[in-house]
Every structure is written in C-alpha cells, then in structure tokens.
Coordinates of C-alpha atoms in Angstrom, one line a residue:
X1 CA 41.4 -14.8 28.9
X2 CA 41.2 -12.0 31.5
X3 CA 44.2 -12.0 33.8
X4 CA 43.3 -11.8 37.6
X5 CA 45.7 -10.1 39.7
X6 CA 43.6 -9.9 43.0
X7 CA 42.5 -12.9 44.9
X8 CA 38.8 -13.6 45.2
X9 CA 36.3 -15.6 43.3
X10 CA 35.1 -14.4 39.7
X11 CA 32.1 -14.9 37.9
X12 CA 31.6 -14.8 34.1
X13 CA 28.4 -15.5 32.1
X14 CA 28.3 -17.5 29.0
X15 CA 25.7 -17.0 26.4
X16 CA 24.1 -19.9 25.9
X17 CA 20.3 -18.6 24.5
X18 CA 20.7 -17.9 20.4
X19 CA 20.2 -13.9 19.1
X20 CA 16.7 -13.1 18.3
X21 CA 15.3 -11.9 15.1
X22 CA 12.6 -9.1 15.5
X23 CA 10.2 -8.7 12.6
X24 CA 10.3 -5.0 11.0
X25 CA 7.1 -3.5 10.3
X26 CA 5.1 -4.4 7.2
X27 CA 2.7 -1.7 6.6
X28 CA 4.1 1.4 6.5
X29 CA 3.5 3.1 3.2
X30 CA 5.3 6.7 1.8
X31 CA 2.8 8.7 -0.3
X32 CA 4.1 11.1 -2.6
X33 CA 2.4 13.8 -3.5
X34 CA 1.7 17.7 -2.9
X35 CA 0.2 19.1 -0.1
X36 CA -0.6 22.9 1.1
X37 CA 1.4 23.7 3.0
X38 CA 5.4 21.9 4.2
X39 CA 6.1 23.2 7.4
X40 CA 7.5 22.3 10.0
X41 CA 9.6 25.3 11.5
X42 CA 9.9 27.2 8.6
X43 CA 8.0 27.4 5.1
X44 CA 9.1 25.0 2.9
X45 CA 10.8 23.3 5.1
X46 CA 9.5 19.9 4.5
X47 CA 9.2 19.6 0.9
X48 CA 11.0 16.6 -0.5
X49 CA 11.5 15.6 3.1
X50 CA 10.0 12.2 4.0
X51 CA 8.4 12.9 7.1
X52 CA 7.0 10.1 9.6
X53 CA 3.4 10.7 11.0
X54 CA 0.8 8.7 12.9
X55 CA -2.6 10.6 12.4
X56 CA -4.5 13.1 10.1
X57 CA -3.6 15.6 13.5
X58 CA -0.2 15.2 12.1
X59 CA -0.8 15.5 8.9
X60 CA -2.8 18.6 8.9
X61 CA 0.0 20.4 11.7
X62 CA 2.8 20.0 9.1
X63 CA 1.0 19.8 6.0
X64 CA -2.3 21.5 5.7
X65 CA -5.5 20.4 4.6
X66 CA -7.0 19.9 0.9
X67 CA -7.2 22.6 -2.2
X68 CA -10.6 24.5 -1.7
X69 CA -12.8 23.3 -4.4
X70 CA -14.1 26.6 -6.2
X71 CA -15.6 24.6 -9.4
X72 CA -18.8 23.0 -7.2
X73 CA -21.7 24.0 -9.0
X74 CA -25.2 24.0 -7.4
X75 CA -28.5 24.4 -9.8
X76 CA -31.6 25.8 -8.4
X77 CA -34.2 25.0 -9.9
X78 CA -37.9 27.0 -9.6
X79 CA -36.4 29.1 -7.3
X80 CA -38.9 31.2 -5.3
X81 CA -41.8 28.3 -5.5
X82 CA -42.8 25.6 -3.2
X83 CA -41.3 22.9 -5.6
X84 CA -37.8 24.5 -5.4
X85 CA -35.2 21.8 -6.2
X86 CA -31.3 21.5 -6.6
X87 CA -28.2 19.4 -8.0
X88 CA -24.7 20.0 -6.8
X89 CA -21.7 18.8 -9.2
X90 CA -18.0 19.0 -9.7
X91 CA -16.8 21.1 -12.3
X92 CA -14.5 18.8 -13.8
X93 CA -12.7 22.1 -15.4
X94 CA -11.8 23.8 -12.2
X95 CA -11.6 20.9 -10.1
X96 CA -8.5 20.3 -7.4
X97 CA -6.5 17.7 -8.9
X98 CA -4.4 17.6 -5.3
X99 CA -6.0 14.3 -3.7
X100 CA -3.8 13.1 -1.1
X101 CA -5.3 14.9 2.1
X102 CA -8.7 13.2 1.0
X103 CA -6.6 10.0 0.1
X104 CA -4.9 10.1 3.5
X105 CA -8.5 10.8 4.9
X106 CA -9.3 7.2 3.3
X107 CA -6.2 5.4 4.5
X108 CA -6.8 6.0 7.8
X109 CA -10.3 5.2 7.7
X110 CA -9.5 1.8 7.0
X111 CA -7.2 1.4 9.6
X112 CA -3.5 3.1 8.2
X113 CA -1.3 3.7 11.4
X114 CA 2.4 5.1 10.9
X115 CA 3.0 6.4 7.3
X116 CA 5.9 9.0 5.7
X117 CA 4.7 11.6 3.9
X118 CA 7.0 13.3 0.5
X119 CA 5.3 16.5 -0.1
X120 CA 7.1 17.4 -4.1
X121 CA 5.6 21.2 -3.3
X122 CA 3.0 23.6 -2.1
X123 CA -0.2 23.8 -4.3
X124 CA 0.4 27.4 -5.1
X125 CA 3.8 26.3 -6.1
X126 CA 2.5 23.1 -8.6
X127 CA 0.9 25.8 -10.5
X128 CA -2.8 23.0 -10.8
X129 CA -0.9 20.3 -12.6
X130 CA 0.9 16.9 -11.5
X131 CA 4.3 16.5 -12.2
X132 CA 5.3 13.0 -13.6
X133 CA 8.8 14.1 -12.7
X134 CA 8.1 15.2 -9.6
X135 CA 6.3 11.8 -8.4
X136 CA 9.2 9.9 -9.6
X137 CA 11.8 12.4 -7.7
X138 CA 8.8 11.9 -4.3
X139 CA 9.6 8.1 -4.6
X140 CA 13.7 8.2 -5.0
X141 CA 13.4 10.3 -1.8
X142 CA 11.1 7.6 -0.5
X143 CA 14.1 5.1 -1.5
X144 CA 16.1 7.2 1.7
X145 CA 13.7 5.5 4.4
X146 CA 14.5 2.1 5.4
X147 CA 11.5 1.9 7.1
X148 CA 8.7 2.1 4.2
X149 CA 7.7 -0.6 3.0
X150 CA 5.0 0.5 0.3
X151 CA 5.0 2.8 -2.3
X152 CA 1.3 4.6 -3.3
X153 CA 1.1 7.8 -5.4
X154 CA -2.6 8.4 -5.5
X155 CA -2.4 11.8 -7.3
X156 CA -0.5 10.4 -10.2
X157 CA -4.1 9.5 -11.3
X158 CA -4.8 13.4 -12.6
X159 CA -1.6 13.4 -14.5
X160 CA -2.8 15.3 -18.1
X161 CA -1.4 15.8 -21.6
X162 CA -0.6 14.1 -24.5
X163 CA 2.0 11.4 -22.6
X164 CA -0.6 10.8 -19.9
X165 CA -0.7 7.1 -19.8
X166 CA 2.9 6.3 -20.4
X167 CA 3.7 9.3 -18.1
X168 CA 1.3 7.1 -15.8
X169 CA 2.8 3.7 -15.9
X170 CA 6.6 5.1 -15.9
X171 CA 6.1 6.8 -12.7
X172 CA 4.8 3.2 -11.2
X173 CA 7.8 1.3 -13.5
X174 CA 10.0 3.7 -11.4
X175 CA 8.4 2.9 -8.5
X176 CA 8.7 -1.1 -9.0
X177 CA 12.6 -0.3 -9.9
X178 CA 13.0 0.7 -6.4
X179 CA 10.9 -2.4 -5.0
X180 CA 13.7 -4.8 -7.3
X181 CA 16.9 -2.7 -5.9
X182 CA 15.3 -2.7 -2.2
X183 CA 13.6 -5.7 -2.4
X184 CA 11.9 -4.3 1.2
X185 CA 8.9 -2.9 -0.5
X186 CA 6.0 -3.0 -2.0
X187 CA 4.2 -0.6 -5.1
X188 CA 0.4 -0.6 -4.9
X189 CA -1.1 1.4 -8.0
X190 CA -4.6 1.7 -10.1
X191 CA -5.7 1.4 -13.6
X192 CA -4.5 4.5 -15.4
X193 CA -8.8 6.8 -15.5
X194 CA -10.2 6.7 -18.0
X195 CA -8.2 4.0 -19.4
X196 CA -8.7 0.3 -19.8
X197 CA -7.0 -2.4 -18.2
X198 CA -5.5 -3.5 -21.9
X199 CA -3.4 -0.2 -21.5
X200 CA -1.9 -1.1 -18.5
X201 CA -1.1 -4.7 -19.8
X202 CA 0.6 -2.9 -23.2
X203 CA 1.8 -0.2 -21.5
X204 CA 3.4 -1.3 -18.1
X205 CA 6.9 -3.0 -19.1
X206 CA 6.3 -6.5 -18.6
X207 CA 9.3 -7.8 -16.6
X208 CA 8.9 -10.4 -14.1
X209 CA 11.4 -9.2 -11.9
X210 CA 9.6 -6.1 -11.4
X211 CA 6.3 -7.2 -11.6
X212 CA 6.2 -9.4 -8.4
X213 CA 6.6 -6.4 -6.7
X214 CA 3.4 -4.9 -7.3
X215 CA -0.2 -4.8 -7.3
X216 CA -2.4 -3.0 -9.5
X217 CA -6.3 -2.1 -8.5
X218 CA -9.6 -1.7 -10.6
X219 CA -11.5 1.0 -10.2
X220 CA -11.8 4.1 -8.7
X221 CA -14.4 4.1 -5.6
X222 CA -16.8 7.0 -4.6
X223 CA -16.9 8.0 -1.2
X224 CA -19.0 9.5 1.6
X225 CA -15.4 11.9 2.1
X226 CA -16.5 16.0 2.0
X227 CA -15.2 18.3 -0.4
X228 CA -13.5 21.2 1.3
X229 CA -15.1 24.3 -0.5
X230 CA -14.9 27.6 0.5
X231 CA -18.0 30.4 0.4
X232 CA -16.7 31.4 -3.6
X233 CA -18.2 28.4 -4.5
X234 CA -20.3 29.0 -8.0
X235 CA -24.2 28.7 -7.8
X236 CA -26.7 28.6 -10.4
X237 CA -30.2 29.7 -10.2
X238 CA -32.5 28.9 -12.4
X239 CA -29.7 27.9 -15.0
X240 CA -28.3 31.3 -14.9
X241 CA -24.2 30.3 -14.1
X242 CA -21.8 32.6 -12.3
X243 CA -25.4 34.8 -10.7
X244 CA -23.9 34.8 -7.6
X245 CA -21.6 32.6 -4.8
X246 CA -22.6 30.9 -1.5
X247 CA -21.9 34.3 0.2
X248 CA -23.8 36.2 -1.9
X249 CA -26.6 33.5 -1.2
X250 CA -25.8 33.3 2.4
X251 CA -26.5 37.0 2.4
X252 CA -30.3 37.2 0.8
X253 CA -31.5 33.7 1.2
X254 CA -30.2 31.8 4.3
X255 CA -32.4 28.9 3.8
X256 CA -31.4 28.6 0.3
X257 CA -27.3 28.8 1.4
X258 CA -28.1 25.8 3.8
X259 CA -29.9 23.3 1.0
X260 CA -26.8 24.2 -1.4
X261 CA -24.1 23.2 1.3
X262 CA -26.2 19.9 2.3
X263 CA -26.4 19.2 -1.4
X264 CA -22.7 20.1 -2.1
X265 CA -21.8 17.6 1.6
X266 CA -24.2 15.2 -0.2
X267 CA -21.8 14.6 -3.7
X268 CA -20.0 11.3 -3.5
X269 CA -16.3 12.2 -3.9
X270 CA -14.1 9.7 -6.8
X271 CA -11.2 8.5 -5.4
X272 CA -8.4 6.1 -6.3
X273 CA -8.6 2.8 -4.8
X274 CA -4.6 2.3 -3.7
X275 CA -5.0 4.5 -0.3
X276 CA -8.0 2.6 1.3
X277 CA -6.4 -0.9 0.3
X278 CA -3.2 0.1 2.1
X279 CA -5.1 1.2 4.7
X280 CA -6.7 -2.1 4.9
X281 CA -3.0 -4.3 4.4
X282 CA -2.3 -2.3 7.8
X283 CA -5.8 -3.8 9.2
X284 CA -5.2 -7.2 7.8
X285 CA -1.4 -7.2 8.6
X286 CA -2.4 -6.4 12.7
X287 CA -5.3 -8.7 13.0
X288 CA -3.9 -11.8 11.3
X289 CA -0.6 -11.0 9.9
X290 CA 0.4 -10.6 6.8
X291 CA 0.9 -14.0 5.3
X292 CA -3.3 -13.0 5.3
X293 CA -4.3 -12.2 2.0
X294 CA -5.6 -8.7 2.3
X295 CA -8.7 -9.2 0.2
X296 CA -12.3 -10.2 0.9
X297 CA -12.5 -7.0 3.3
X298 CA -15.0 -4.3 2.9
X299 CA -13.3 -0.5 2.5
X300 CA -14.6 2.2 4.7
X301 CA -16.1 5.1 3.8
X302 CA -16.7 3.5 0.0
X303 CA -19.8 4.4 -1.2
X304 CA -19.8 1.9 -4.3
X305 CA -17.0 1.1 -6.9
X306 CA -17.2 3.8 -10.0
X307 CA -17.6 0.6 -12.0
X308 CA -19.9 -2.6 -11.1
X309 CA -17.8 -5.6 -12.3
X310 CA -19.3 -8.5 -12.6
X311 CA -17.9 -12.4 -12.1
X312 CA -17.7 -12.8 -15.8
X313 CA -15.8 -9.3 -16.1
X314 CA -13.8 -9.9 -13.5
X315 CA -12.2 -13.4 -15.4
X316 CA -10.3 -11.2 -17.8
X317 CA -8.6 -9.3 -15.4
X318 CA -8.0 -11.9 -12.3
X319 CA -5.9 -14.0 -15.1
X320 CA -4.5 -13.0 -18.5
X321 CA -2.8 -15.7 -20.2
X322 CA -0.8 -13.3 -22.5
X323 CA 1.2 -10.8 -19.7
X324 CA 0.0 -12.3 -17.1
X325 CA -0.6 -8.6 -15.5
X326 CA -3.2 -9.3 -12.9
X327 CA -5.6 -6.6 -11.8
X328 CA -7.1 -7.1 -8.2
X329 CA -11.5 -6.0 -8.2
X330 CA -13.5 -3.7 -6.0
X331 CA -16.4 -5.4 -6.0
X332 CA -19.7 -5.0 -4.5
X333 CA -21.8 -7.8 -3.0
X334 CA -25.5 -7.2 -1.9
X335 CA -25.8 -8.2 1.7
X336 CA -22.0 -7.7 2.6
X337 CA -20.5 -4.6 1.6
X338 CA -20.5 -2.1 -1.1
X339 CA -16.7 -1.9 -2.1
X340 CA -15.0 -5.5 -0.8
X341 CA -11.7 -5.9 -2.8
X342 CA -12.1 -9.3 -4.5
X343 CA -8.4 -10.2 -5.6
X344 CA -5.3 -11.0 -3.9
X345 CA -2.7 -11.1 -7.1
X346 CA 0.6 -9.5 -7.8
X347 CA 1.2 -7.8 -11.3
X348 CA 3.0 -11.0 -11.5
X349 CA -0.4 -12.9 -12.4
X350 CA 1.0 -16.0 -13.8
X351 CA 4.0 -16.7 -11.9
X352 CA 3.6 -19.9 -9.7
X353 CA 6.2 -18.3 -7.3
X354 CA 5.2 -14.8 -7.0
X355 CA 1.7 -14.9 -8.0
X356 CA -0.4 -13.7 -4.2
X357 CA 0.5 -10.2 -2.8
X358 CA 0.9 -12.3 1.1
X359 CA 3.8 -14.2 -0.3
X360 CA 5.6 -11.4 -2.2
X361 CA 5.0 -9.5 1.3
X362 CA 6.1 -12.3 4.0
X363 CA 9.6 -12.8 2.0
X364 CA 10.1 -9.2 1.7
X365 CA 9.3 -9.0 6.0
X366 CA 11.2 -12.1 6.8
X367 CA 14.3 -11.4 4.4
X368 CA 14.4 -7.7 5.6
X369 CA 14.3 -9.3 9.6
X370 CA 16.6 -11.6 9.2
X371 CA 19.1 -9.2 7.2
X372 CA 19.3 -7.0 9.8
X373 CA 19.4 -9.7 12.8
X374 CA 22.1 -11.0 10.8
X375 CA 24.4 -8.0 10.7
X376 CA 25.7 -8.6 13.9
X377 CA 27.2 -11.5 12.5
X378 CA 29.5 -9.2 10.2
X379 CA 33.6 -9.4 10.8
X380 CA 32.7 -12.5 13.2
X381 CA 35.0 -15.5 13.2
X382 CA 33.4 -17.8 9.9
X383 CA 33.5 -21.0 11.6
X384 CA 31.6 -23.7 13.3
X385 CA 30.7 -21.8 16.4
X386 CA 29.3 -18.7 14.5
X387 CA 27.0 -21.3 12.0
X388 CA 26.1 -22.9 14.7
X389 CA 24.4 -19.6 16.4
X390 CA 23.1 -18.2 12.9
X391 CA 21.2 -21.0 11.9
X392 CA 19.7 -21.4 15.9
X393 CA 18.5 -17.8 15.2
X394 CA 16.6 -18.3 12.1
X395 CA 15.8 -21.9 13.1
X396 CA 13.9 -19.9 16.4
X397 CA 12.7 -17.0 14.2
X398 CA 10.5 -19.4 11.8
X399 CA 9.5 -22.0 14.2
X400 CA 7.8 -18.8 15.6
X401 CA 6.2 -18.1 12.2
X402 CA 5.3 -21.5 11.7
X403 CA 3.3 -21.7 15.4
X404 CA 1.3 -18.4 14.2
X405 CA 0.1 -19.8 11.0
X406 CA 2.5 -18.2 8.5
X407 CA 4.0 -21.6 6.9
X408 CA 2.8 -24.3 5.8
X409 CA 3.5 -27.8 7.3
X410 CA 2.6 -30.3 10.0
X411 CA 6.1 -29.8 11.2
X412 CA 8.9 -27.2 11.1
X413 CA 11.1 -30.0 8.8
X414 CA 8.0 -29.4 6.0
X415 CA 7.6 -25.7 7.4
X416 CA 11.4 -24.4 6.4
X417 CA 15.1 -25.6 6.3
X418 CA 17.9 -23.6 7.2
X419 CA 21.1 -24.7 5.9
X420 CA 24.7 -23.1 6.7
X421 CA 28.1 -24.8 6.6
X422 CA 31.0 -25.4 5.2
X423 CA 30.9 -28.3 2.6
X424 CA 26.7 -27.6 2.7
X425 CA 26.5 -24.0 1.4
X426 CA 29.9 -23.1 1.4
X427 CA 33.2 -23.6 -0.6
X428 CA 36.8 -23.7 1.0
X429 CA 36.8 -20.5 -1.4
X430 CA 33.9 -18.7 -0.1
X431 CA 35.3 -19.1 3.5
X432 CA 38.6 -17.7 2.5
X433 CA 37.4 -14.7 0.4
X434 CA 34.9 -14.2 3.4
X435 CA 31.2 -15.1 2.4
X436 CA 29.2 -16.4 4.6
X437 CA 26.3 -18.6 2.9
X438 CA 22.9 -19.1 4.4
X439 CA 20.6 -21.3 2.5
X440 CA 16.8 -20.6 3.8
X441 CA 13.3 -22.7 2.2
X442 CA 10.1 -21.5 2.9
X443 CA 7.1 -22.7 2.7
X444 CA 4.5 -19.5 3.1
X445 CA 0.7 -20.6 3.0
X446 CA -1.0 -19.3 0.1
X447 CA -4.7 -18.3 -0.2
X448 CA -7.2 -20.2 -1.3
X449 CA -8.0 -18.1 -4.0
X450 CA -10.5 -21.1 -6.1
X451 CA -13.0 -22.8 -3.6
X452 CA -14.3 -25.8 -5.5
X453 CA -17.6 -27.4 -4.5
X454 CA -18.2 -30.6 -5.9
X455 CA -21.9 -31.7 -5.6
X456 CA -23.5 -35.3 -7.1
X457 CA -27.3 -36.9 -6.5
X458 CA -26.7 -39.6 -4.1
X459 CA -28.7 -42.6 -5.0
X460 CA -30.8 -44.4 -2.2
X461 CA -28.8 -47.7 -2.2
X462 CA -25.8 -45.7 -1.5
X463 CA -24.5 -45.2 2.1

C-alpha cells in the first residue's frame, strides 16, 4: 500500500472491466517466389527479406514487374490479301516460368489486401529455372513473420527435371511442417501440372498432423491477365518463323504490328489457382468472417478452369476413402460464373475434426488471439484472482464470436466452456512448478457442405 505523507484526500482506480482479447488478422498470406528486381535502397537489398505491402503500387516500387515474354509467336496467315488472318501462342520453350507478378495481379483482383512478399532472387540471377531449395529457404524466412498466416508458392508449379513432382510436394510438406510448429498458419497449394490428383495422394506424406493444415486446389484457371512482351517478340508470316519481330513489323506494316499485339492481348494466360483463392479467403474473411467457408465464390479475372470437371469427376476428389487427401474444384456453372471454387476441405479430407478449411482457420485465429491476450498473464500471481480475470477474458472474447455467428449454439453454455482452476484443470503440482492450465471447448459452425432435398407424391387424402 502506498504510504501518504501529506494530508489531503487520494484517489485510486480499481480495475474492475476484464482484459480484452483482439483478434489478429486472418488473411495475410507470404508468397515466395522471384521477382525482377529486390530493391529497396540498394540492389539486392530485399532478397530473402519478407517484406509487408498493401498494393501492386508496392509491389512493382520494390519489386518490379513480370519477365518479358520473348517466346509469343504470332502466325500470319495470307499475308498481303484481303483474307489475312492470325494466331498468337506461347512458346512453351522460351516461356517465363517467373509467375508471381501475374499471380499477385490475380490475388488482388479478388480482393488480397496486406501480404509479405520473399523474393529468393532477381530473374537474371535464377538463371530461368525454379529452385525447390530456394522455395523451401522463401518459406523458413516466411517462418520469421508472426503476422502471416498463409503460405502460397505459385511458381513452384514450373519446377522441372527428373524429381519434379516429389521436388513439388516436398516444398508444400515443408511448408505444412511450419503450419504444425506455428500452428498460426495456413498452406494453400495446387495439383502438381501436368500431374494427376493420384500423385498428390501417393506422393504428399500422408500425416494427419500436417495435413489439417492445408488445402490443396484443382486445376489451373486461364485468365483475361496480359502477357508483358516486349517489341523482340517472334512473328511468323506465312509460316516462315524467326522472319522478322514486332519492331521490324512495326516498321513496314503498322496495321499489321497492331492485329499481332491485339492477338497477343487476346491469349488467355494459365495460372495456378492458389493466388486468386487466397485472394478470395481475404474477401470472404472481411465480408462474413472467416468461420465462412471460402467456397461457392466466383474468381475474378478467371476466364474458365483449364479443366471442366464435372459432378461425377468431382466425387473422387471431394472424398477419398483411402488417404483421405481432399482436393477442393474450380468449377464452372452456366448462369453463375465461369471459375466458382466448389470445395471447402482441408488435405485432412476424412477427419471429422479437421475436415473444412473455416474450422482449421477459426482455431488457428482464436488460439493465436488468445495466446497473445494471454501473455500478460505471464509471472502473475497463479491464484484465484488471476483465474478469475483469465477466464472473464476469454469468456467475453467468445461470447463475442458467438453473437457474430462463429459458434454454434442457442446459448454461450452450448457455444464454448472455459475452464481454469485449481482442482478443475490444475494439479497442486502444476501450480507449484508454475503452469497455468486453461481448458477451452469450441463449438465452430461448420458448412453445409451436403444439402439434401427430400421430395415424395403427396396423395390427395393427405393433409
């Protein structure tokens, strides 16, 4: 108690109002990958740096913009005649295999808002290959930042060579080993192109601990995204290859150099799916929250999915009884969208628990939140009086969740239970040695991912 030594009256406040508990963020992904330039005072200055942005302005200020395509080929066809025609195409040869300015392009087209960057190196300096080791470094450095909390490495997708798929699937096994040590993320991924999803399911290792902390997409989508070319660009006329360039043609045939660059802005650009879904958990995650399952949402700027899947297709990959690796659909439904992602699953596909990417993703915001509302707790007395405020904190904290639709429950007792106490949670033993034990149940709503109509012919006696 203070000691006064001056007359007068004193006043002292007493905390009466519990702590609060402030959710962190839930959509803020760290894409790995390489980028053309890392700069932010000097050159080079940003590689392996995870580095916070907001916007493609950002992006391009520290980073640069995508790898000039200088394999587009455009075929004239009768050229000098009234029924002149032309095709543009990707040389798959000499195409960029550096995707993640068009796949940050794509995530915030869909809605993405704060993201880190990990550029692994310059173009010039990944010599036109992707590194599996790099990626893998990109996401330990990733592991640094508190704040991310999901894990996309779109350019892993043009990883070559003899390894490619198992190179593939370690660098997203590495990926979900940080999710298990963390347990404050999340990995999104896609099926390994041009394989099937049977190689993901033999190849991906097929522990449950890990698996729960990812989702894996299916397939690739093209989108209305530009190619950035430069005026090297090859053109054929007349079948003739390497004739001449776009500024060459630019030179002795305006018109011409103006139908190839509409037909070259005309090619629907491939494009992993994991960028625009993230995009859209940030969407979802703003709008509704993210106890939403981020599914049944159309992706901008998708043109159509490379692959039409159909209902029946889909069965084999929404549910598979043997690994239970679940594979989430880009579907495309006449009337509502061209690319709509139909699946809301974990790799963890038959896991009663851990099953819908919304749960997986509410416990990894509300343990995170509570964590570090709890710290303040640390080196406090471990009594009565300090229980007694922890469990009116979390008690508060998911009484709020429950009001905003997260939990399930007509009341908060069949919403959640927070237990703490000695003789309840704790031992005699675990008070001496210094453990404080919170117990917390929660009941998260789940999606309904099987809408059953049941239909009968009512007879005309019947009411």
């Amino acid at each position: 108690m203070s000691e006064f030594k001056t007359p007068g009256v004193y006043i002292k406040e007493i905390p009466k109002l519990p702590p609060s508990i402030a959710s962190v963020e839930t959509a803020i992904p760290a894409f790995i990958g390489y980028t053309e330039i890392a700069i932010k005072k000097v050159a080079g200055d940003l590689i392996r740096v995870p580095t916070r942005i907001t916007s493609m302005m950002e992006y391009e200020k520290y980073f640069g913009k995508a790898q000039p395509e200088t394999g587009l080929v455009v075929d004239f066809v009768n050229s000098g005649t009234p029924d002149v025609s032309l095709t543009a195409k990707v040389d798959p040869l000499t195409a960029s295999v550096h995707l993640l300015y068009y796949s940050m392009q794509l995530f915030y087209a869909n809605g993405g808002g704060p993201c880190y960057i990990v550029s692994m190196n310059t173009y010039a300096g990944a010599g036109g290959t992707i590194s599996p080791t790099d990626l893998e470094n990109g996401l330990d450095d990733a592991g640094k930042i508190n704040e991310v909390t999901l894990l996309v490495v779109p350019e892993s997708v043009n990883i070559t060579g003899g390894t490619a798929l198992a190179d593939y699937y370690g660098v997203f096994d590495h990926a979900l080993d940080q999710c298990v040590e963390l347990q404050d993320r999340f990995t999104v991924m896609d099926v390994f192109p041009p394989n099937t999803i049977a190689d993901l399911r033999s190849t991906l290792p097929g522990d449950i601990t890990k698996l729960k902390y990812g989702a894996a997409y299916y397939p690739r989508l093209f989108t209305r995204l530009n190619y950035d070319y430069s005026d090297d660009t090859k053109v054929t006329i007349n079948g003739v290859i390497g004739s001449t360039d776009l500024a060459l043609l630019k030179a002795n045939n305006n018109a011409y150099y103006n139908m190839a660059r509409a037909a070259i802005e005309s090619l629907e650009m491939l494009l992993p799916a994991a960028p625009a879904v993230v995009g859209q958990y940030a969407t979802v995650d703003n709008l509704r929250g993210v106890w939403k399952a981020p599914a049944n949402v159309n992706i901008s700027q998708a043109i159509r999915p490379e692959i039409i899947v159909t209902g029946k297709d889909q069965a084999g990959m929404n549910v598979d009884e043997v690994s239970g690796k679940s594979v989430n659909v880009i579907r495309s439904f006449p009337g509502r969208g061209p690319a709509i992602i139909w699946g809301a699953r974990t790799l963890a596909g038959n896991d009663n628990e851990w099953r819908y990417i919304p749960v997986r993703r509410f416990f990894n915001m509300a343990e995170e939140s509570a964590k570090n509302a709890s710290e303040q707790f640390v080196f406090e007395p471990n009594d009565q009086n300090t229980w007694t405020r922890v469990k009116s904190m979390l008690v508060n904290y998911f009484t709020s969740q429950w009001k905003n639709g997260a939990l399930m429950g007509a009341s908060t007792d069949e919403a959640f239970y927070v237990h703490i106490g000695l003789g309840e949670t704790m031992s005699e033993l675990d008070i001496w040695e210094g453990r404080m034990i919170v117990e917390i149940g929660l009941a998260v709503v789940r999606p309904a991912e099987f809408i059953v109509l049941t239909f009968m012919h009512k007879m005309l006696s019947e009411s």
